[in-house]
Amino acid sequence: MDSSAAPEHQNAAASVQRWLEQFRSCASQGQLATYIPALADNNPTDLGICLIGREGQTIRAGEWNTPFTLQSVSKVISFLVACITRGVPYVLDRVDVEPTGDPFNSIIRLETNKPGKPFNPMINAGAITVASMLPGDTVEEKVEHILHLLERFVGKRLAINEDVFESEWGTAHRNRSLAYYLKAIGYLEADVEVALEVYLKQCAIEVTAEDLAQIGLVLSCDGIHPWTHEQIIPVEVAKMTKALMLTCGMYNASGKFAAFVGLPAKSGVAGGILVTVPPRVADQDLPFLSGCGIGIYGPSIDECGNSVAGVKLLKHISREWKMSIF
Amino acid sequence: MDSSAAPEHQNAAASVQRWLEQFRSCASQGQLATYIPALADNNPTDLGICLIGREGQTIRAGEWNTPFTLQSVSKVISFLVACITRGVPYVLDRVDVEPTGDPFNSIIRLETNKPGKPFNPMINAGAITVASMLPGDTVEEKVEHILHLLERFVGKRLAINEDVFESEWGTAHRNRSLAYYLKAIGYLEADVEVALEVYLKQCAIEVTAEDLAQIGLVLSCDGIHPWTHEQIIPVEVAKMTKALMLTCGMYNASGKFAAFVGLPAKSGVAGGILVTVPPRVADQDLPFLSGCGIGIYGPSIDECGNSVAGVKLLKHISREWKMSIF
Amino acid sequence: MDSSAAPEHQNAAASVQRWLEQFRSCASQGQLATYIPALADNNPTDLGICLIGREGQTIRAGEWNTPFTLQSVSKVISFLVACITRGVPYVLDRVDVEPTGDPFNSIIRLETNKPGKPFNPMINAGAITVASMLPGDTVEEKVEHILHLLERFVGKRLAINEDVFESEWGTAHRNRSLAYYLKAIGYLEADVEVALEVYLKQCAIEVTAEDLAQIGLVLSCDGIHPWTHEQIIPVEVAKMTKALMLTCGMYNASGKFAAFVGLPAKSGVAGGILVTVPPRVADQDLPFLSGCGIGIYGPSIDECGNSVAGVKLLKHISREWKMSIF
Amino acid sequence: MDSSAAPEHQNAAASVQRWLEQFRSCASQGQLATYIPALADNNPTDLGICLIGREGQTIRAGEWNTPFTLQSVSKVISFLVACITRGVPYVLDRVDVEPTGDPFNSIIRLETNKPGKPFNPMINAGAITVASMLPGDTVEEKVEHILHLLERFVGKRLAINEDVFESEWGTAHRNRSLAYYLKAIGYLEADVEVALEVYLKQCAIEVTAEDLAQIGLVLSCDGIHPWTHEQIIPVEVAKMTKALMLTCGMYNASGKFAAFVGLPAKSGVAGGILVTVPPRVADQDLPFLSGCGIGIYGPSIDECGNSVAGVKLLKHISREWKMSIF
């Protein structure tokens, strides 16, 4: 927090700091995502948050600077890349934008629905399809598109955590099953192993809560970077993606998150949550209500896959500061 | 349209009029909901719209005054009544707020999920559960609660179309199947036939597009009637309900509606759509952007159950006027 | 046991007596079907068996004469009546003869399969469809056809246990759900409540293990009563029904029963099992191997719905006496 | 046909010849299994049959000597190998013997049932699990066990059709999906690619209708080769396998095949059907009624995957000669 900041900003920062410590202990209600071996070393009581407003006002608290892997948060980025490079109609021909109510790794609808078009790009099936349609023939080319877009968002080159990638690659049986099923029914463009490697590499990109806040801020501004004024993603893609995050972003607790937090968000099983706060009308005392991005890190996750403490903290902030878009 | 209205309002009204006629012919891409015999007499090319702003500015076009039955739009009203009278925790113990991706009349999840708690009150299973928990022992008492809330919204007593009710009552086999299944698994409080009659009577309440706009306006104002300043529904219930409409309101095209229209809405198979537009920051030239309600009537529906022309008209207006909440 | 019987018959009878007492204690591995209140009064350690051979040789042991209700065993009888009175093609147009692997009261396939033709008449959905196609307009007429066929099998008029019927009628929510669903998709001919009452009345018909043995004997003889030489059911219907019993008769443990017992059988949740033993080639010392019927009563049932002790006893007898048809 | 055969045998052979030509044209009601490219070259109107009795009486007609690949018929053989080498309890801990009513390549139950134990070894999921538990570490070792058992059945070394194997290997996306899913849920012992290669190699083993008849004959004799009197498979394994064939052997038309043919059988999409006829009591004029094996080849298959003409021919023979085990 900038010591020269306005008093209302300093008050806001103090509140966030207090709330974060208040909810930190909720981590005990969840657990680390042990099915990915490399995530088992994380500290379950870590909790970090970063908020960045349109004028660059920033609040950081807790483990806001601890690196973690994107995991499912990367689904937002790869979807953005696909829409930008392939065009929205092309993408929507191959993946729908409907919520499902099913677990993220469910395979059932690929068989029960004819054709088995994945319901949305926020579940694994849809995300693997999206990975397959990224431009380029090789894993490196496809992943590079994701890293490049991320660099435009956060202003620096991000890296893949190779340990996490290797750990997931070796135990990705269920994702591999999804990928081969998609291939069988015609919803995978690339070679299966290429698509899967792209997907798992994007999951293993390392970020901090601050990085997520920065991405959320650009989405809040409909794809325009607020400082460079660069249009990083088209407005219609930004809006569609925020809608998708709201309806499908928090695994099969997306409905409750929309009801009780009311903000577009995407979580990952490493504990990250990317939140974007569209601008609101009232209470302009609070700088973050004219639009901001929020990043969360809290690696203890609930049975749906969402950070336990992170969701509670967001619920509290949204209610206190009336951030819901509804 | 009031002839003394401001020029920008007059321009808006003229645009709406023009767009409505432009999309009227899309009705041919859908058909009347023939599975309810009494709906088969409607005129498929009817298309009506009404928008009402916070200061009472109103635009009406097409068949805005043609009466039709609420059908699934009533699910919003009964959910509001249940939350107000039973309290949110009581209601959410008995029905979740998660989207499903399934058809509105699907029964599968009641068996596959343990316990079979209905996923949300916008699908038939959830709505029948909600109907069963309305206060009162008799059909009349329960329905009266719905009619009473509607009266507070629209300022007049609405009536049940008995022909439509009778028509649905006689062919409600699938809803009856859902109701008995709910009873079997403990998610129906009242007598099955009572709950079902309440549900079908609420579906048969007759409204106009203008009535829906009025309801949408109160929701836009977080439950406060903008003219009487009366708090008709608590803020938290209003916000949760709008979130629910966004994630689940347009049957299993809710995700696409959120992506391309970006407004909380609830449709019914008689062709009605209730839309609520939360206030936005920019473009204050346009009076409706500071929050409004929209009602649509277009009885030719698509395979998901949504008014074909109505959805296209809303998509156009939302894009032209940047109404999306995202 | 007839004291003037042949020595090998006396030996067989003594073996059966001994085996029955050996398996009686297995009842503790199951429990009474408490979801039907009136069945909760039965004695869980009851175990009765009766075998009747083609020459009238009979072995009776344990509670062979204790009355109990047919429950799902009645599905065999109503299917026979439907085939005899409507003709096999008519019946098979409305219900298939394929096993499902699903619980007996599952509703899922009615929605997932198009059209939702019930998979077989041994699950509740199929049995309710069969009940609806029995000749006659009233419950009494339809049930009379079942009672009449039973009378031809066992030589006496059987009665409906009204207490059991009333008990099931009042809690038949899930069966009612199935029935209304069948009506909705066009697989129920009669009025729903009529079909359901027929189904629940046939379930409440009271028999003994000896009665079941008698029915099994006639089926073993391909529909010819071995003493009157009357052709009670056509040969092709008898054979098809025995095939159906083998593939679908023991709920979703039918495959294991076929593998380890190897005899066509149908169980009911009151603890009855109807078994039919087609004639075999070898070991003609044992009178029952030239074809017989077996009836079992053991009201403590496993999670699939089959008599725990009954299945174990049958498995033992089939192995000892090489009764498997395979 | 041996010209020195008994007159009744000559009559039987003439009948079979006549019936075969009568049903050959039914091939037009089905089609070749085009999803396996290498099968598209087969002649759809081929139809061959071979029956072999316990005394060696043989009837051959049509394309009884045309080689084709086992495909799903191999599931019987690999299951036998697994039971012999691992023991029945070991095998049944890892795969059940319950019919499903689902298509052979369905993946749904692996997710909906907890744990996702495959329902039976006649569907692909179960067969891949069985392939993984065959003794040996390499593909060659595991396949050798299958080839070795086949050699004991038919008295000669069978070969793998490498073209068919390669053709399936390259397009085995759906089977690969099943295999990885099984690995994910703990129902695959070997390396996924090893199990899959074993499975696809066993599918590509080349046989004739006469070979299948020979296998069916040994099964009819409960595992004892009728000429060498060698016990190739234990009696209990033979009986369980025949039960499994009856309940699950003809894909999701197994129930109808049991009802209208009444014989344990296993089909493959290349058009083969392995049938085993347990000995019957009566009509000892006809040599095949004291137990025989039947092999069918007819590559035009119906939508379930069974030879159209083959099933019709078997139905006719079974009815004419009263072969049903029921």
PDB file of N, CA and C in Angstrom, chain D residues 87-158:
ATOM      1  N   GLY D  87      -7.584 -66.859 -11.184  1.00  0.00           N
ATOM      2  CA  GLY D  87      -8.593 -67.358 -10.264  1.00  0.00           C
ATOM      3  C   GLY D  87      -9.841 -66.499 -10.329  1.00  0.00           C
ATOM      4  N   VAL D  88     -10.978 -67.147 -10.152  1.00  0.00           N
ATOM      5  CA  VAL D  88     -12.260 -66.446 -10.288  1.00  0.00           C
ATOM      6  C   VAL D  88     -12.410 -65.303  -9.283  1.00  0.00           C
ATOM      7  N   PRO D  89     -12.091 -65.486  -7.995  1.00  0.00           N
ATOM      8  CA  PRO D  89     -12.300 -64.360  -7.063  1.00  0.00           C
ATOM      9  C   PRO D  89     -11.492 -63.122  -7.447  1.00  0.00           C
ATOM     10  N   TYR D  90     -10.257 -63.343  -7.866  1.00  0.00           N
ATOM     11  CA  TYR D  90      -9.407 -62.216  -8.280  1.00  0.00           C
ATOM     12  C   TYR D  90     -10.059 -61.454  -9.431  1.00  0.00           C
ATOM     13  N   VAL D  91     -10.534 -62.210 -10.401  1.00  0.00           N
ATOM     14  CA  VAL D  91     -11.143 -61.570 -11.573  1.00  0.00           C
ATOM     15  C   VAL D  91     -12.416 -60.843 -11.180  1.00  0.00           C
ATOM     16  N   LEU D  92     -13.274 -61.478 -10.397  1.00  0.00           N
ATOM     17  CA  LEU D  92     -14.561 -60.862 -10.058  1.00  0.00           C
ATOM     18  C   LEU D  92     -14.418 -59.682  -9.101  1.00  0.00           C
ATOM     19  N   ASP D  93     -13.281 -59.568  -8.447  1.00  0.00           N
ATOM     20  CA  ASP D  93     -13.013 -58.341  -7.682  1.00  0.00           C
ATOM     21  C   ASP D  93     -12.825 -57.143  -8.594  1.00  0.00           C
ATOM     22  N   ARG D  94     -12.458 -57.393  -9.832  1.00  0.00           N
ATOM     23  CA  ARG D  94     -12.076 -56.318 -10.749  1.00  0.00           C
ATOM     24  C   ARG D  94     -13.069 -56.105 -11.892  1.00  0.00           C
ATOM     25  N   VAL D  95     -13.964 -57.065 -12.083  1.00  0.00           N
ATOM     26  CA  VAL D  95     -15.000 -56.897 -13.109  1.00  0.00           C
ATOM     27  C   VAL D  95     -16.220 -57.694 -12.662  1.00  0.00           C
ATOM     28  N   ASP D  96     -17.389 -57.092 -12.805  1.00  0.00           N
ATOM     29  CA  ASP D  96     -18.611 -57.759 -12.367  1.00  0.00           C
ATOM     30  C   ASP D  96     -19.165 -58.611 -13.524  1.00  0.00           C
ATOM     31  N   VAL D  97     -20.263 -59.282 -13.286  1.00  0.00           N
ATOM     32  CA  VAL D  97     -20.879 -60.090 -14.357  1.00  0.00           C
ATOM     33  C   VAL D  97     -22.339 -59.694 -14.533  1.00  0.00           C
ATOM     34  N   GLU D  98     -22.607 -58.369 -14.451  1.00  0.00           N
ATOM     35  CA  GLU D  98     -23.976 -57.881 -14.591  1.00  0.00           C
ATOM     36  C   GLU D  98     -24.197 -57.235 -15.951  1.00  0.00           C
ATOM     37  N   PRO D  99     -25.302 -57.578 -16.615  1.00  0.00           N
ATOM     38  CA  PRO D  99     -25.634 -56.906 -17.881  1.00  0.00           C
ATOM     39  C   PRO D  99     -25.960 -55.430 -17.640  1.00  0.00           C
ATOM     40  N   THR D 100     -25.847 -54.623 -18.699  1.00  0.00           N
ATOM     41  CA  THR D 100     -26.042 -53.181 -18.515  1.00  0.00           C
ATOM     42  C   THR D 100     -27.133 -52.556 -19.374  1.00  0.00           C
ATOM     43  N   GLY D 101     -27.424 -53.101 -20.523  1.00  0.00           N
ATOM     44  CA  GLY D 101     -28.360 -52.423 -21.408  1.00  0.00           C
ATOM     45  C   GLY D 101     -27.754 -51.246 -22.154  1.00  0.00           C
ATOM     46  N   ASP D 102     -26.470 -50.983 -21.942  1.00  0.00           N
ATOM     47  CA  ASP D 102     -25.810 -49.854 -22.602  1.00  0.00           C
ATOM     48  C   ASP D 102     -25.064 -50.323 -23.845  1.00  0.00           C
ATOM     49  N   PRO D 103     -24.731 -49.378 -24.751  1.00  0.00           N
ATOM     50  CA  PRO D 103     -23.885 -49.749 -25.883  1.00  0.00           C
ATOM     51  C   PRO D 103     -22.535 -50.292 -25.397  1.00  0.00           C
ATOM     52  N   PHE D 104     -21.902 -51.113 -26.227  1.00  0.00           N
ATOM     53  CA  PHE D 104     -20.669 -51.800 -25.810  1.00  0.00           C
ATOM     54  C   PHE D 104     -19.539 -50.842 -25.472  1.00  0.00           C
ATOM     55  N   ASN D 105     -19.561 -49.645 -26.073  1.00  0.00           N
ATOM     56  CA  ASN D 105     -18.436 -48.741 -25.836  1.00  0.00           C
ATOM     57  C   ASN D 105     -18.804 -47.609 -24.873  1.00  0.00           C
ATOM     58  N   SER D 106     -19.852 -47.806 -24.109  1.00  0.00           N
ATOM     59  CA  SER D 106     -20.307 -46.753 -23.191  1.00  0.00           C
ATOM     60  C   SER D 106     -19.304 -46.531 -22.068  1.00  0.00           C
ATOM     61  N   ILE D 107     -19.154 -45.271 -21.675  1.00  0.00           N
ATOM     62  CA  ILE D 107     -18.221 -44.911 -20.607  1.00  0.00           C
ATOM     63  C   ILE D 107     -18.956 -44.402 -19.369  1.00  0.00           C
ATOM     64  N   ILE D 108     -20.245 -44.168 -19.501  1.00  0.00           N
ATOM     65  CA  ILE D 108     -21.002 -43.449 -18.461  1.00  0.00           C
ATOM     66  C   ILE D 108     -20.918 -44.107 -17.093  1.00  0.00           C
ATOM     67  N   ARG D 109     -21.138 -45.417 -17.033  1.00  0.00           N
ATOM     68  CA  ARG D 109     -21.194 -46.074 -15.721  1.00  0.00           C
ATOM     69  C   ARG D 109     -19.873 -46.009 -14.957  1.00  0.00           C
ATOM     70  N   LEU D 110     -18.772 -45.859 -15.684  1.00  0.00           N
ATOM     71  CA  LEU D 110     -17.497 -45.740 -14.972  1.00  0.00           C
ATOM     72  C   LEU D 110     -17.516 -44.491 -14.098  1.00  0.00           C
ATOM     73  N   GLU D 111     -18.275 -43.483 -14.526  1.00  0.00           N
ATOM     74  CA  GLU D 111     -18.370 -42.265 -13.712  1.00  0.00           C
ATOM     75  C   GLU D 111     -19.553 -42.306 -12.745  1.00  0.00           C
ATOM     76  N   THR D 112     -20.686 -42.835 -13.199  1.00  0.00           N
ATOM     77  CA  THR D 112     -21.879 -42.753 -12.336  1.00  0.00           C
ATOM     78  C   THR D 112     -21.857 -43.774 -11.213  1.00  0.00           C
ATOM     79  N   ASN D 113     -21.210 -44.909 -11.401  1.00  0.00           N
ATOM     80  CA  ASN D 113     -21.167 -45.898 -10.329  1.00  0.00           C
ATOM     81  C   ASN D 113     -19.898 -45.746  -9.510  1.00  0.00           C
ATOM     82  N   LYS D 114     -20.038 -45.798  -8.205  1.00  0.00           N
ATOM     83  CA  LYS D 114     -18.868 -45.704  -7.323  1.00  0.00           C
ATOM     84  C   LYS D 114     -18.758 -46.983  -6.534  1.00  0.00           C
ATOM     85  N   PRO D 115     -17.641 -47.706  -6.572  1.00  0.00           N
ATOM     86  CA  PRO D 115     -16.538 -47.475  -7.493  1.00  0.00           C
ATOM     87  C   PRO D 115     -16.932 -47.865  -8.908  1.00  0.00           C
ATOM     88  N   GLY D 116     -16.167 -47.443  -9.857  1.00  0.00           N
ATOM     89  CA  GLY D 116     -16.539 -47.620 -11.258  1.00  0.00           C
ATOM     90  C   GLY D 116     -16.189 -48.972 -11.843  1.00  0.00           C
ATOM     91  N   LYS D 117     -16.256 -50.005 -11.025  1.00  0.00           N
ATOM     92  CA  LYS D 117     -15.960 -51.371 -11.488  1.00  0.00           C
ATOM     93  C   LYS D 117     -16.760 -51.687 -12.751  1.00  0.00           C
ATOM     94  N   PRO D 118     -16.101 -52.123 -13.790  1.00  0.00           N
ATOM     95  CA  PRO D 118     -16.838 -52.440 -15.021  1.00  0.00           C
ATOM     96  C   PRO D 118     -17.915 -53.488 -14.758  1.00  0.00           C
ATOM     97  N   PHE D 119     -19.058 -53.299 -15.379  1.00  0.00           N
ATOM     98  CA  PHE D 119     -20.204 -54.161 -15.098  1.00  0.00           C
ATOM     99  C   PHE D 119     -20.027 -55.595 -15.576  1.00  0.00           C
ATOM    100  N   ASN D 120     -19.340 -55.791 -16.676  1.00  0.00           N
ATOM    101  CA  ASN D 120     -19.108 -57.164 -17.147  1.00  0.00           C
ATOM    102  C   ASN D 120     -17.991 -57.167 -18.178  1.00  0.00           C
ATOM    103  N   PRO D 121     -17.416 -58.334 -18.420  1.00  0.00           N
ATOM    104  CA  PRO D 121     -16.252 -58.396 -19.334  1.00  0.00           C
ATOM    105  C   PRO D 121     -16.645 -58.467 -20.801  1.00  0.00           C
ATOM    106  N   MET D 122     -17.927 -58.357 -21.118  1.00  0.00           N
ATOM    107  CA  MET D 122     -18.365 -58.421 -22.516  1.00  0.00           C
ATOM    108  C   MET D 122     -18.517 -57.026 -23.112  1.00  0.00           C
ATOM    109  N   ILE D 123     -18.498 -55.987 -22.277  1.00  0.00           N
ATOM    110  CA  ILE D 123     -18.441 -54.620 -22.801  1.00  0.00           C
ATOM    111  C   ILE D 123     -16.966 -54.206 -22.880  1.00  0.00           C
ATOM    112  N   ASN D 124     -16.678 -53.197 -23.667  1.00  0.00           N
ATOM    113  CA  ASN D 124     -15.275 -52.844 -23.890  1.00  0.00           C
ATOM    114  C   ASN D 124     -14.545 -52.521 -22.596  1.00  0.00           C
ATOM    115  N   ALA D 125     -15.188 -51.728 -21.727  1.00  0.00           N
ATOM    116  CA  ALA D 125     -14.507 -51.341 -20.487  1.00  0.00           C
ATOM    117  C   ALA D 125     -14.060 -52.582 -19.726  1.00  0.00           C
ATOM    118  N   GLY D 126     -14.961 -53.528 -19.541  1.00  0.00           N
ATOM    119  CA  GLY D 126     -14.619 -54.741 -18.815  1.00  0.00           C
ATOM    120  C   GLY D 126     -13.564 -55.567 -19.515  1.00  0.00           C
ATOM    121  N   ALA D 127     -13.634 -55.620 -20.826  1.00  0.00           N
ATOM    122  CA  ALA D 127     -12.672 -56.421 -21.582  1.00  0.00           C
ATOM    123  C   ALA D 127     -11.276 -55.825 -21.511  1.00  0.00           C
ATOM    124  N   ILE D 128     -11.193 -54.507 -21.469  1.00  0.00           N
ATOM    125  CA  ILE D 128      -9.873 -53.866 -21.358  1.00  0.00           C
ATOM    126  C   ILE D 128      -9.301 -54.124 -19.965  1.00  0.00           C
ATOM    127  N   THR D 129     -10.154 -54.080 -18.945  1.00  0.00           N
ATOM    128  CA  THR D 129      -9.711 -54.439 -17.599  1.00  0.00           C
ATOM    129  C   THR D 129      -9.200 -55.882 -17.582  1.00  0.00           C
ATOM    130  N   VAL D 130      -9.930 -56.776 -18.204  1.00  0.00           N
ATOM    131  CA  VAL D 130      -9.502 -58.177 -18.255  1.00  0.00           C
ATOM    132  C   VAL D 130      -8.164 -58.296 -18.982  1.00  0.00           C
ATOM    133  N   ALA D 131      -8.031 -57.595 -20.099  1.00  0.00           N
ATOM    134  CA  ALA D 131      -6.757 -57.656 -20.850  1.00  0.00           C
ATOM    135  C   ALA D 131      -5.598 -57.237 -19.960  1.00  0.00           C
ATOM    136  N   SER D 132      -5.852 -56.243 -19.090  1.00  0.00           N
ATOM    137  CA  SER D 132      -4.765 -55.728 -18.245  1.00  0.00           C
ATOM    138  C   SER D 132      -4.339 -56.726 -17.184  1.00  0.00           C
ATOM    139  N   MET D 133      -5.225 -57.678 -16.862  1.00  0.00           N
ATOM    140  CA  MET D 133      -4.856 -58.608 -15.784  1.00  0.00           C
ATOM    141  C   MET D 133      -4.358 -59.952 -16.302  1.00  0.00           C
ATOM    142  N   LEU D 134      -4.204 -60.075 -17.590  1.00  0.00           N
ATOM    143  CA  LEU D 134      -3.624 -61.317 -18.113  1.00  0.00           C
ATOM    144  C   LEU D 134      -2.181 -61.432 -17.642  1.00  0.00           C
ATOM    145  N   PRO D 135      -1.716 -62.650 -17.406  1.00  0.00           N
ATOM    146  CA  PRO D 135      -0.347 -62.796 -16.897  1.00  0.00           C
ATOM    147  C   PRO D 135       0.688 -62.298 -17.900  1.00  0.00           C
ATOM    148  N   GLY D 136       1.797 -61.814 -17.343  1.00  0.00           N
ATOM    149  CA  GLY D 136       2.878 -61.331 -18.196  1.00  0.00           C
ATOM    150  C   GLY D 136       2.986 -59.832 -18.141  1.00  0.00           C
ATOM    151  N   ASP D 137       4.160 -59.332 -18.468  1.00  0.00           N
ATOM    152  CA  ASP D 137       4.394 -57.895 -18.419  1.00  0.00           C
ATOM    153  C   ASP D 137       4.271 -57.250 -19.780  1.00  0.00           C
ATOM    154  N   THR D 138       4.546 -58.019 -20.809  1.00  0.00           N
ATOM    155  CA  THR D 138       4.558 -57.434 -22.144  1.00  0.00           C
ATOM    156  C   THR D 138       3.288 -57.801 -22.895  1.00  0.00           C
ATOM    157  N   VAL D 139       3.062 -57.047 -23.963  1.00  0.00           N
ATOM    158  CA  VAL D 139       1.933 -57.356 -24.849  1.00  0.00           C
ATOM    159  C   VAL D 139       2.045 -58.793 -25.340  1.00  0.00           C
ATOM    160  N   GLU D 140       3.252 -59.176 -25.740  1.00  0.00           N
ATOM    161  CA  GLU D 140       3.447 -60.493 -26.333  1.00  0.00           C
ATOM    162  C   GLU D 140       3.079 -61.605 -25.345  1.00  0.00           C
ATOM    163  N   GLU D 141       3.539 -61.444 -24.105  1.00  0.00           N
ATOM    164  CA  GLU D 141       3.245 -62.473 -23.110  1.00  0.00           C
ATOM    165  C   GLU D 141       1.739 -62.612 -22.873  1.00  0.00           C
ATOM    166  N   LYS D 142       1.101 -61.471 -22.751  1.00  0.00           N
ATOM    167  CA  LYS D 142      -0.334 -61.500 -22.467  1.00  0.00           C
ATOM    168  C   LYS D 142      -1.111 -62.110 -23.644  1.00  0.00           C
ATOM    169  N   VAL D 143      -0.765 -61.668 -24.852  1.00  0.00           N
ATOM    170  CA  VAL D 143      -1.471 -62.185 -26.025  1.00  0.00           C
ATOM    171  C   VAL D 143      -1.193 -63.677 -26.194  1.00  0.00           C
ATOM    172  N   GLU D 144       0.022 -64.088 -25.845  1.00  0.00           N
ATOM    173  CA  GLU D 144       0.387 -65.495 -25.983  1.00  0.00           C
ATOM    174  C   GLU D 144      -0.560 -66.390 -25.174  1.00  0.00           C
ATOM    175  N   HIS D 145      -0.966 -65.917 -23.991  1.00  0.00           N
ATOM    176  CA  HIS D 145      -1.904 -66.699 -23.185  1.00  0.00           C
ATOM    177  C   HIS D 145      -3.222 -66.931 -23.931  1.00  0.00           C
ATOM    178  N   ILE D 146      -3.639 -65.913 -24.648  1.00  0.00           N
ATOM    179  CA  ILE D 146      -4.899 -66.044 -25.399  1.00  0.00           C
ATOM    180  C   ILE D 146      -4.709 -67.006 -26.565  1.00  0.00           C
ATOM    181  N   LEU D 147      -3.618 -66.814 -27.297  1.00  0.00           N
ATOM    182  CA  LEU D 147      -3.369 -67.682 -28.449  1.00  0.00           C
ATOM    183  C   LEU D 147      -3.188 -69.131 -28.007  1.00  0.00           C
ATOM    184  N   HIS D 148      -2.584 -69.300 -26.850  1.00  0.00           N
ATOM    185  CA  HIS D 148      -2.350 -70.654 -26.352  1.00  0.00           C
ATOM    186  C   HIS D 148      -3.671 -71.352 -26.007  1.00  0.00           C
ATOM    187  N   LEU D 149      -4.561 -70.617 -25.347  1.00  0.00           N
ATOM    188  CA  LEU D 149      -5.853 -71.240 -25.010  1.00  0.00           C
ATOM    189  C   LEU D 149      -6.632 -71.565 -26.287  1.00  0.00           C
ATOM    190  N   LEU D 150      -6.580 -70.625 -27.232  1.00  0.00           N
ATOM    191  CA  LEU D 150      -7.267 -70.873 -28.502  1.00  0.00           C
ATOM    192  C   LEU D 150      -6.715 -72.119 -29.184  1.00  0.00           C
ATOM    193  N   GLU D 151      -5.407 -72.295 -29.103  1.00  0.00           N
ATOM    194  CA  GLU D 151      -4.789 -73.459 -29.737  1.00  0.00           C
ATOM    195  C   GLU D 151      -5.298 -74.753 -29.096  1.00  0.00           C
ATOM    196  N   ARG D 152      -5.490 -74.708 -27.787  1.00  0.00           N
ATOM    197  CA  ARG D 152      -6.021 -75.895 -27.124  1.00  0.00           C
ATOM    198  C   ARG D 152      -7.468 -76.163 -27.554  1.00  0.00           C
ATOM    199  N   PHE D 153      -8.193 -75.099 -27.812  1.00  0.00           N
ATOM    200  CA  PHE D 153      -9.576 -75.269 -28.275  1.00  0.00           C
ATOM    201  C   PHE D 153      -9.630 -75.849 -29.685  1.00  0.00           C
ATOM    202  N   VAL D 154      -8.896 -75.233 -30.619  1.00  0.00           N
ATOM    203  CA  VAL D 154      -9.104 -75.550 -32.033  1.00  0.00           C
ATOM    204  C   VAL D 154      -8.024 -76.442 -32.621  1.00  0.00           C
ATOM    205  N   GLY D 155      -6.988 -76.727 -31.827  1.00  0.00           N
ATOM    206  CA  GLY D 155      -5.993 -77.672 -32.305  1.00  0.00           C
ATOM    207  C   GLY D 155      -5.021 -77.124 -33.319  1.00  0.00           C
ATOM    208  N   LYS D 156      -4.993 -75.816 -33.464  1.00  0.00           N
ATOM    209  CA  LYS D 156      -3.996 -75.228 -34.370  1.00  0.00           C
ATOM    210  C   LYS D 156      -3.696 -73.814 -33.894  1.00  0.00           C
ATOM    211  N   ARG D 157      -2.561 -73.323 -34.327  1.00  0.00           N
ATOM    212  CA  ARG D 157      -2.128 -71.984 -33.966  1.00  0.00           C
ATOM    213  C   ARG D 157      -2.881 -70.967 -34.813  1.00  0.00           C
ATOM    214  N   LEU D 158      -3.514 -69.996 -34.162  1.00  0.00           N
ATOM    215  CA  LEU D 158      -4.202 -68.927 -34.902  1.00  0.00           C
ATOM    216  C   LEU D 158      -3.275 -67.725 -35.029  1.00  0.00           C
TER     217      LEU D 158
END
